[in-house]
Structure formats: C-alpha cells, structure tokens
Coordinates of C-alpha atoms and ligand atoms in Angstrom, one line a residue:
M1 CA 0.0 0.0 0.0
P2 CA 1.5 3.4 -1.0
R3 CA 2.0 5.8 1.9
F4 CA 0.6 8.9 0.2
A5 CA -1.9 10.1 -2.4
Y6 CA -2.2 13.6 -3.7
V7 CA -5.8 14.8 -3.5
N8 CA -6.8 18.4 -4.5
G9 CA -3.8 20.2 -3.1
R10 CA -2.8 17.9 -0.2
Y11 CA -0.6 14.9 0.3
V12 CA -2.9 12.6 2.4
H13 CA -2.3 9.2 3.9
H14 CA -3.4 6.7 1.2
P15 CA -5.9 4.7 3.4
H16 CA -7.7 8.0 4.3
A17 CA -7.7 9.5 0.8
T18 CA -11.2 10.3 -0.3
V19 CA -13.1 12.4 -2.9
H20 CA -16.6 13.8 -2.5
I21 CA -19.6 11.7 -3.5
E22 CA -20.7 14.5 -5.9
D23 CA -17.4 14.4 -7.8
R24 CA -18.5 14.2 -11.5
G25 CA -15.9 11.5 -12.1
Y26 CA -17.9 9.3 -9.7
Q27 CA -21.3 10.2 -11.0
F28 CA -20.8 10.7 -14.8
A29 CA -17.2 9.3 -15.5
D30 CA -16.7 13.0 -16.4
G31 CA -12.9 13.0 -16.2
V32 CA -9.7 11.8 -17.7
Y33 CA -6.6 10.0 -16.6
E34 CA -3.0 9.2 -17.4
V35 CA -0.7 6.4 -16.4
V36 CA 3.0 7.3 -16.5
P37 CA 5.6 4.5 -16.1
V38 CA 8.4 5.0 -13.6
H39 CA 11.7 3.2 -14.2
G40 CA 14.7 3.5 -11.9
G41 CA 13.0 6.3 -10.1
K42 CA 12.4 8.3 -13.3
M43 CA 9.3 8.9 -15.3
I44 CA 9.4 7.5 -18.8
D45 CA 8.1 9.9 -21.5
E46 CA 6.7 12.4 -19.0
D47 CA 6.1 15.1 -21.5
P48 CA 4.3 13.0 -24.1
H49 CA 2.0 11.7 -21.3
L50 CA 1.3 15.2 -20.1
D51 CA 0.7 16.3 -23.7
R52 CA -1.9 13.5 -24.1
L53 CA -3.5 14.5 -20.7
E54 CA -3.9 18.0 -22.0
H55 CA -5.4 16.7 -25.3
S56 CA -7.9 14.7 -23.3
L57 CA -8.8 17.7 -21.1
R58 CA -9.1 20.1 -24.0
E59 CA -11.4 17.7 -25.9
L60 CA -13.7 17.5 -22.9
R61 CA -13.3 21.2 -22.0
I62 CA -12.0 20.6 -18.6
G63 CA -9.3 23.0 -17.3
L64 CA -5.9 21.8 -16.0
P65 CA -6.3 22.3 -12.2
T66 CA -2.6 23.3 -11.8
S67 CA 0.1 24.6 -14.1
R68 CA 2.1 21.9 -15.9
T69 CA 5.2 22.9 -13.9
A70 CA 3.3 22.5 -10.6
L71 CA 1.9 19.2 -11.8
K72 CA 5.4 18.0 -12.5
M73 CA 6.5 19.0 -9.0
I74 CA 3.5 17.1 -7.5
L75 CA 4.4 13.9 -9.5
R76 CA 8.1 14.1 -8.3
E77 CA 7.1 14.8 -4.7
L78 CA 4.7 11.8 -4.6
L79 CA 7.3 9.5 -6.1
R80 CA 9.7 10.7 -3.4
R81 CA 7.3 10.3 -0.6
N82 CA 6.3 6.9 -1.7
G83 CA 9.8 5.7 -2.5
V84 CA 8.8 4.4 -5.9
V85 CA 11.7 3.1 -8.0
N86 CA 9.8 0.9 -10.5
G87 CA 6.1 1.4 -11.0
L88 CA 3.3 3.7 -12.3
L89 CA 2.0 7.1 -11.5
Y90 CA -1.8 7.4 -11.9
I91 CA -3.2 10.9 -12.6
Q92 CA -6.9 11.6 -12.7
I93 CA -8.6 14.9 -13.4
T94 CA -12.4 15.2 -13.2
R95 CA -14.7 18.2 -13.9
G96 CA -15.0 18.7 -10.2
V97 CA -17.7 18.5 -7.5
A98 CA -21.2 19.8 -8.1
P99 CA -24.8 18.7 -7.4
R100 CA -25.7 16.0 -9.9
D101 CA -26.9 17.6 -13.2
H102 CA -25.8 16.5 -16.7
K103 CA -24.8 20.0 -18.0
F104 CA -21.4 21.4 -17.1
P105 CA -21.6 22.9 -13.6
Q106 CA -20.9 26.7 -13.2
G107 CA -17.7 27.4 -11.3
A108 CA -16.8 23.9 -10.3
K109 CA -13.0 23.5 -9.9
P110 CA -11.4 20.5 -11.7
A111 CA -10.4 17.8 -9.2
L112 CA -6.9 16.3 -9.3
V113 CA -5.9 13.0 -7.7
V114 CA -2.5 11.4 -8.1
T115 CA -1.5 7.9 -6.8
T116 CA 1.4 5.6 -7.3
K117 CA 1.8 1.9 -7.6
R118 CA 4.9 -0.2 -7.4
T119 CA 5.3 -2.9 -10.1
K120 CA 7.4 -6.0 -10.4
P121 CA 9.1 -6.9 -13.7
T122 CA 6.9 -8.7 -16.2
A123 CA 6.9 -12.4 -15.4
T124 CA 9.6 -14.2 -17.4
A125 CA 7.1 -16.9 -18.6
L126 CA 4.9 -14.2 -20.3
V127 CA 7.9 -12.8 -22.1
E128 CA 9.4 -16.2 -23.1
N129 CA 6.1 -18.0 -24.0
G130 CA 4.0 -15.0 -25.1
V131 CA 0.4 -14.4 -24.2
R132 CA -3.0 -15.2 -25.6
V133 CA -5.5 -12.7 -26.7
I134 CA -9.2 -13.2 -27.5
T135 CA -11.2 -11.1 -30.0
I136 CA -14.3 -9.3 -29.0
P137 CA -16.6 -6.6 -30.6
D138 CA -15.5 -3.1 -29.9
I139 CA -18.5 -1.6 -28.2
R140 CA -16.9 1.7 -27.1
W141 CA -17.8 5.3 -28.1
K142 CA -16.3 7.1 -31.1
R143 CA -13.7 9.1 -29.2
C144 CA -11.2 6.5 -28.0
D145 CA -8.4 9.0 -28.5
I146 CA -9.6 10.6 -25.2
K147 CA -8.2 8.8 -22.2
S148 CA -11.5 9.0 -20.4
V149 CA -12.1 7.3 -17.0
S150 CA -15.3 5.9 -18.6
L151 CA -13.8 2.4 -19.1
L152 CA -16.8 0.0 -18.8
P153 CA -16.3 -1.7 -22.2
N154 CA -12.6 -2.1 -21.4
V155 CA -13.4 -3.5 -17.9
L156 CA -15.9 -6.0 -19.4
G157 CA -13.5 -6.9 -22.2
K158 CA -10.6 -7.6 -19.9
Q159 CA -12.8 -9.7 -17.6
R160 CA -13.9 -11.7 -20.6
A161 CA -10.2 -12.3 -21.4
V162 CA -9.4 -13.4 -17.9
E163 CA -12.4 -15.7 -17.8
A164 CA -11.2 -17.2 -21.1
G165 CA -7.8 -17.8 -19.6
A166 CA -6.3 -15.1 -21.9
F167 CA -4.2 -12.0 -21.1
E168 CA -6.0 -9.4 -23.1
A169 CA -8.9 -8.9 -25.5
W170 CA -8.5 -7.3 -28.9
Q171 CA -11.5 -5.2 -29.7
V172 CA -12.7 -5.5 -33.3
D173 CA -14.7 -2.9 -35.2
E174 CA -17.8 -3.5 -37.4
K175 CA -15.5 -4.0 -40.4
G176 CA -13.7 -6.9 -38.7
L177 CA -10.6 -4.7 -38.1
V178 CA -8.8 -4.8 -34.8
T179 CA -8.8 -1.5 -33.0
E180 CA -6.7 -2.2 -29.9
G181 CA -6.6 -4.1 -26.7
T182 CA -8.6 -3.1 -23.6
S183 CA -5.5 -1.3 -22.2
T184 CA -2.9 -2.0 -24.8
N185 CA -2.2 -1.3 -28.5
A186 CA -2.1 -4.1 -31.0
W187 CA 0.6 -5.0 -33.5
I188 CA 1.4 -7.8 -36.0
V189 CA 4.2 -8.8 -38.3
T190 CA 2.3 -9.9 -41.4
K191 CA 3.0 -13.1 -43.3
D192 CA 5.1 -11.0 -45.7
G193 CA 7.2 -9.6 -42.8
V194 CA 5.7 -6.1 -42.6
L195 CA 5.2 -4.6 -39.1
V196 CA 1.7 -3.2 -38.8
T197 CA -0.2 -1.2 -36.1
R198 CA -3.4 0.7 -36.6
N199 CA -3.1 4.3 -37.5
A200 CA -3.9 6.6 -34.6
N201 CA -7.2 8.5 -35.0
E202 CA -10.4 8.6 -32.9
A203 CA -10.7 4.8 -33.0
I204 CA -7.8 4.1 -30.6
L205 CA -5.8 5.6 -27.8
N206 CA -2.5 6.7 -29.3
G207 CA -0.2 4.8 -26.9
I208 CA 2.9 6.5 -25.7
T209 CA 4.6 3.2 -25.8
R210 CA 3.2 2.7 -29.3
Q211 CA 4.8 6.0 -30.3
A212 CA 8.2 5.1 -28.8
V213 CA 8.2 1.7 -30.5
I214 CA 7.4 3.4 -33.8
R215 CA 10.5 5.5 -33.4
L216 CA 12.5 2.4 -32.7
T217 CA 11.3 0.6 -35.8
N218 CA 14.0 2.3 -37.9
E219 CA 16.7 0.7 -35.7
A220 CA 15.0 -2.7 -35.9
G221 CA 15.4 -2.7 -39.7
V222 CA 11.8 -3.7 -40.5
T223 CA 9.3 -2.4 -43.0
F224 CA 6.5 -0.6 -41.1
E225 CA 3.0 0.4 -42.0
E226 CA 0.4 2.3 -39.9
R227 CA -3.0 0.9 -41.0
P228 CA -5.8 -1.2 -39.7
F229 CA -5.5 -5.0 -39.9
S230 CA -8.2 -7.6 -39.8
V231 CA -8.5 -10.5 -37.4
A232 CA -8.0 -12.9 -40.3
E233 CA -4.8 -11.1 -41.3
A234 CA -3.6 -11.3 -37.7
K235 CA -4.3 -15.0 -37.5
E236 CA -2.1 -15.5 -40.5
A237 CA 0.7 -13.3 -39.2
R238 CA 4.2 -14.4 -38.4
E239 CA 4.2 -12.4 -35.1
A240 CA 1.9 -10.4 -32.9
F241 CA 2.5 -8.3 -29.8
L242 CA 1.0 -5.7 -27.6
T243 CA 2.4 -2.4 -26.2
S244 CA 1.5 -0.4 -23.0
S245 CA 3.1 1.5 -20.3
S246 CA 2.8 -1.4 -17.9
G247 CA 3.6 -4.3 -20.2
H248 CA 6.1 -2.5 -22.5
V249 CA 6.3 -4.9 -25.5
L250 CA 4.7 -8.3 -24.9
P251 CA 4.6 -11.1 -27.4
I252 CA 1.3 -12.7 -28.4
T253 CA 1.5 -16.3 -29.4
R254 CA -2.2 -17.2 -29.7
I255 CA -5.2 -15.2 -31.0
D256 CA -8.4 -16.9 -30.0
D257 CA -7.5 -20.6 -30.7
T258 CA -5.1 -19.8 -33.5
V259 CA -1.4 -20.2 -32.9
V260 CA 0.6 -17.2 -34.2
G261 CA 3.6 -18.2 -36.4
D262 CA 5.5 -21.0 -34.9
G263 CA 3.9 -20.4 -31.5
K264 CA 7.0 -18.7 -30.1
P265 CA 7.8 -15.0 -29.7
G266 CA 9.2 -13.9 -33.0
P267 CA 12.5 -12.1 -33.8
V268 CA 10.9 -8.7 -34.6
T269 CA 9.0 -8.7 -31.3
R270 CA 12.1 -9.7 -29.4
R271 CA 14.2 -7.0 -31.1
L272 CA 11.6 -4.3 -30.4
R273 CA 11.2 -5.4 -26.8
A274 CA 14.9 -5.3 -26.2
A275 CA 15.2 -1.9 -28.0
Y276 CA 12.3 -0.5 -25.8
L277 CA 13.9 -1.8 -22.6
D278 CA 17.2 -0.1 -23.6
Y279 CA 15.3 3.1 -24.3
I280 CA 13.7 3.2 -20.9
A281 CA 16.9 2.2 -19.2
A282 CA 18.8 5.1 -20.9
Ligands
PDD301 N1 -3.7 1.9 -20.6 N2 -5.0 1.5 -25.4 C1 -5.8 1.7 -24.4 C2 -7.3 1.5 -24.5 C3 -5.2 1.9 -23.1 O1 -6.0 2.1 -22.0 C4 -3.8 2.0 -23.0 C5 -3.1 2.3 -21.7 C6 -3.0 1.8 -24.2 C7 -1.5 1.9 -24.2 O2 -1.1 3.3 -24.0 P1 0.3 3.6 -23.3 O3 1.3 3.0 -24.2 O4 0.3 5.1 -23.3 O5 0.3 3.0 -21.9 C8 -3.7 1.6 -25.4 C9 -3.2 2.2 -19.3 C10 -1.8 1.7 -19.0 C11 -4.2 1.9 -18.3 O6 -5.4 2.1 -18.5 O7 -3.9 1.4 -17.2

C-alpha cells in the first residue's frame, strides 16, 4: 500500500484519501486519466504523457487544475514520498464536485488525484512464451483518443479475457478490423514480414509506448505500416505483440484458438522489446 496520495492540493495518507460523493468523475465518469511508467525512479516519456493528458482535457473542455510545472512537481514529490523506483503514476482529473446535473456545472473546480503503484518486472514466462488474446466486438464510443475514465467496455472486455484464460482482449470494429486491446495497443508482423499497427485516430488511444516503439522501428530494420488490420490477417501473421506503459512490448502467441507463427515470440518482437527496454533504461 503506498503511503501517500495527492488529493486536491494535499498529500494525504493513502488509506484515508477520499473524494466527494458528488465528484463528477464518480457520477458521470466525467474525467480523464494518465498512467506514467516509472523506471529507476524516473518517469518515462513524462512530456508525451502530459501532452496527451492536455489533449484529453481540451477535448472535454476541462481545465488543467494546476500549471504543468506545478503538476510535474507534484508527480516528483509523490514518487519521493512513496519511494517508488519501478512502478506507475496514476493521474486523474475530473470536472469537479457539483450537485448532480448533466450539463457542465458553473464554477466547479477540476479535481486532481495522483496515486502511485509499485510494479514487479513482467513475469519471465509471459515474455518467453508469449500471451494469448481473444477477440471481442468493440462496443466503445467514437472518441477512444480521449483517455476518459469511462472504461466500462474495457473492464468488461478484460474480464472476458481473464475468464477465457487469456491475457488481453483485442477489440474489433464493425468491419472486422482490430482497433486495440482493452488497455494496450495491437501489432502484427504480417506473413510477408511487414510490421503493422493501426493508425492513430479517434478509434484508438495513441499509446505513448506505441509512439516510442514506432520511433524504434528504424533501428529494428523492418518495414513498417500504420494501417488497420483484420482478425483474419492477424491470425495468418508471423508475429503479434501488444504495447503499453505497464507491459512494455509483450509477445502474443495465440489469437483466440489460432497459434501465431510457430507459437514462439518472433524475432521482430524480441528485437523491439529489447530496444524499448534499452530506451527506458537510458
Ligand atoms: N492503458 N489502449 C488503451 C485503451 C489503453 O488504455 C492504453 C493504456 C493503451 C496503451 O497506452 P500507453 O502505451 O500510453 O500506456 C492503449 C493504461 C496503461 C491503463 O489504462 O492502465
């Protein structure tokens, strides 16, 4: 259990940290969040995460409750107080506290909560054997580029994966094209050896890990395309993997009941995972 949480201007003992019952995040999921990975005591890609946070806020017309500089100080102070070396920072901003009424409240102040979590390195078995994903219909709204706290479809999807003995669920649009995982971005290496991930628009969250891995593709010496791919194409692929702040780059060796490639993490996935781990270690 972390020692402290930051709640609306104060560092409070985590077990006693509370928000008001009329917080619009609680009532309407009227808020956004970010998850920033921490490695060796340092944040990874802090500015890209804060840029995405500001994008989410702007799209929902919620103000940033502190300046960016002040927020950065809060993040550092919470990491220090909680002694986090490897883990995650969770930042949540809601439209604030007001009597329940759908329209934007007048004069409510956006509410800011920051917590931390320590994480262990990804289990070796997952990295060495790869994980399984199932495919499910994408039932989310049409603005998945906003990192909204409204995550019910993602929660239900992840639970379906867990109950199916899988690690993640790939969400599939009405055209049969994979959008993304419930909390991860989706990648394949096609049967012709082309690395593919869906182009970032309103259909997916533009992962910060995704963007870092795209920058690393040059070094990995692989042809890369940003475009949607179908479940059928993925099942014929040589390799598949997922990316996220918590899992980094994780091989996928089974999609539903189809074995991907030879059933082992492939060379492109392994190279990109190693390159990403080098990047965060630097
Ligand atoms: N999830 N797609 C979705 C729907 C996500 O929720 C996430 C992140 C990603 C990967 O983004 P990034 O590389 O920036 O972590 C893709 C976070 C980790 C979460 O909800 O806990």
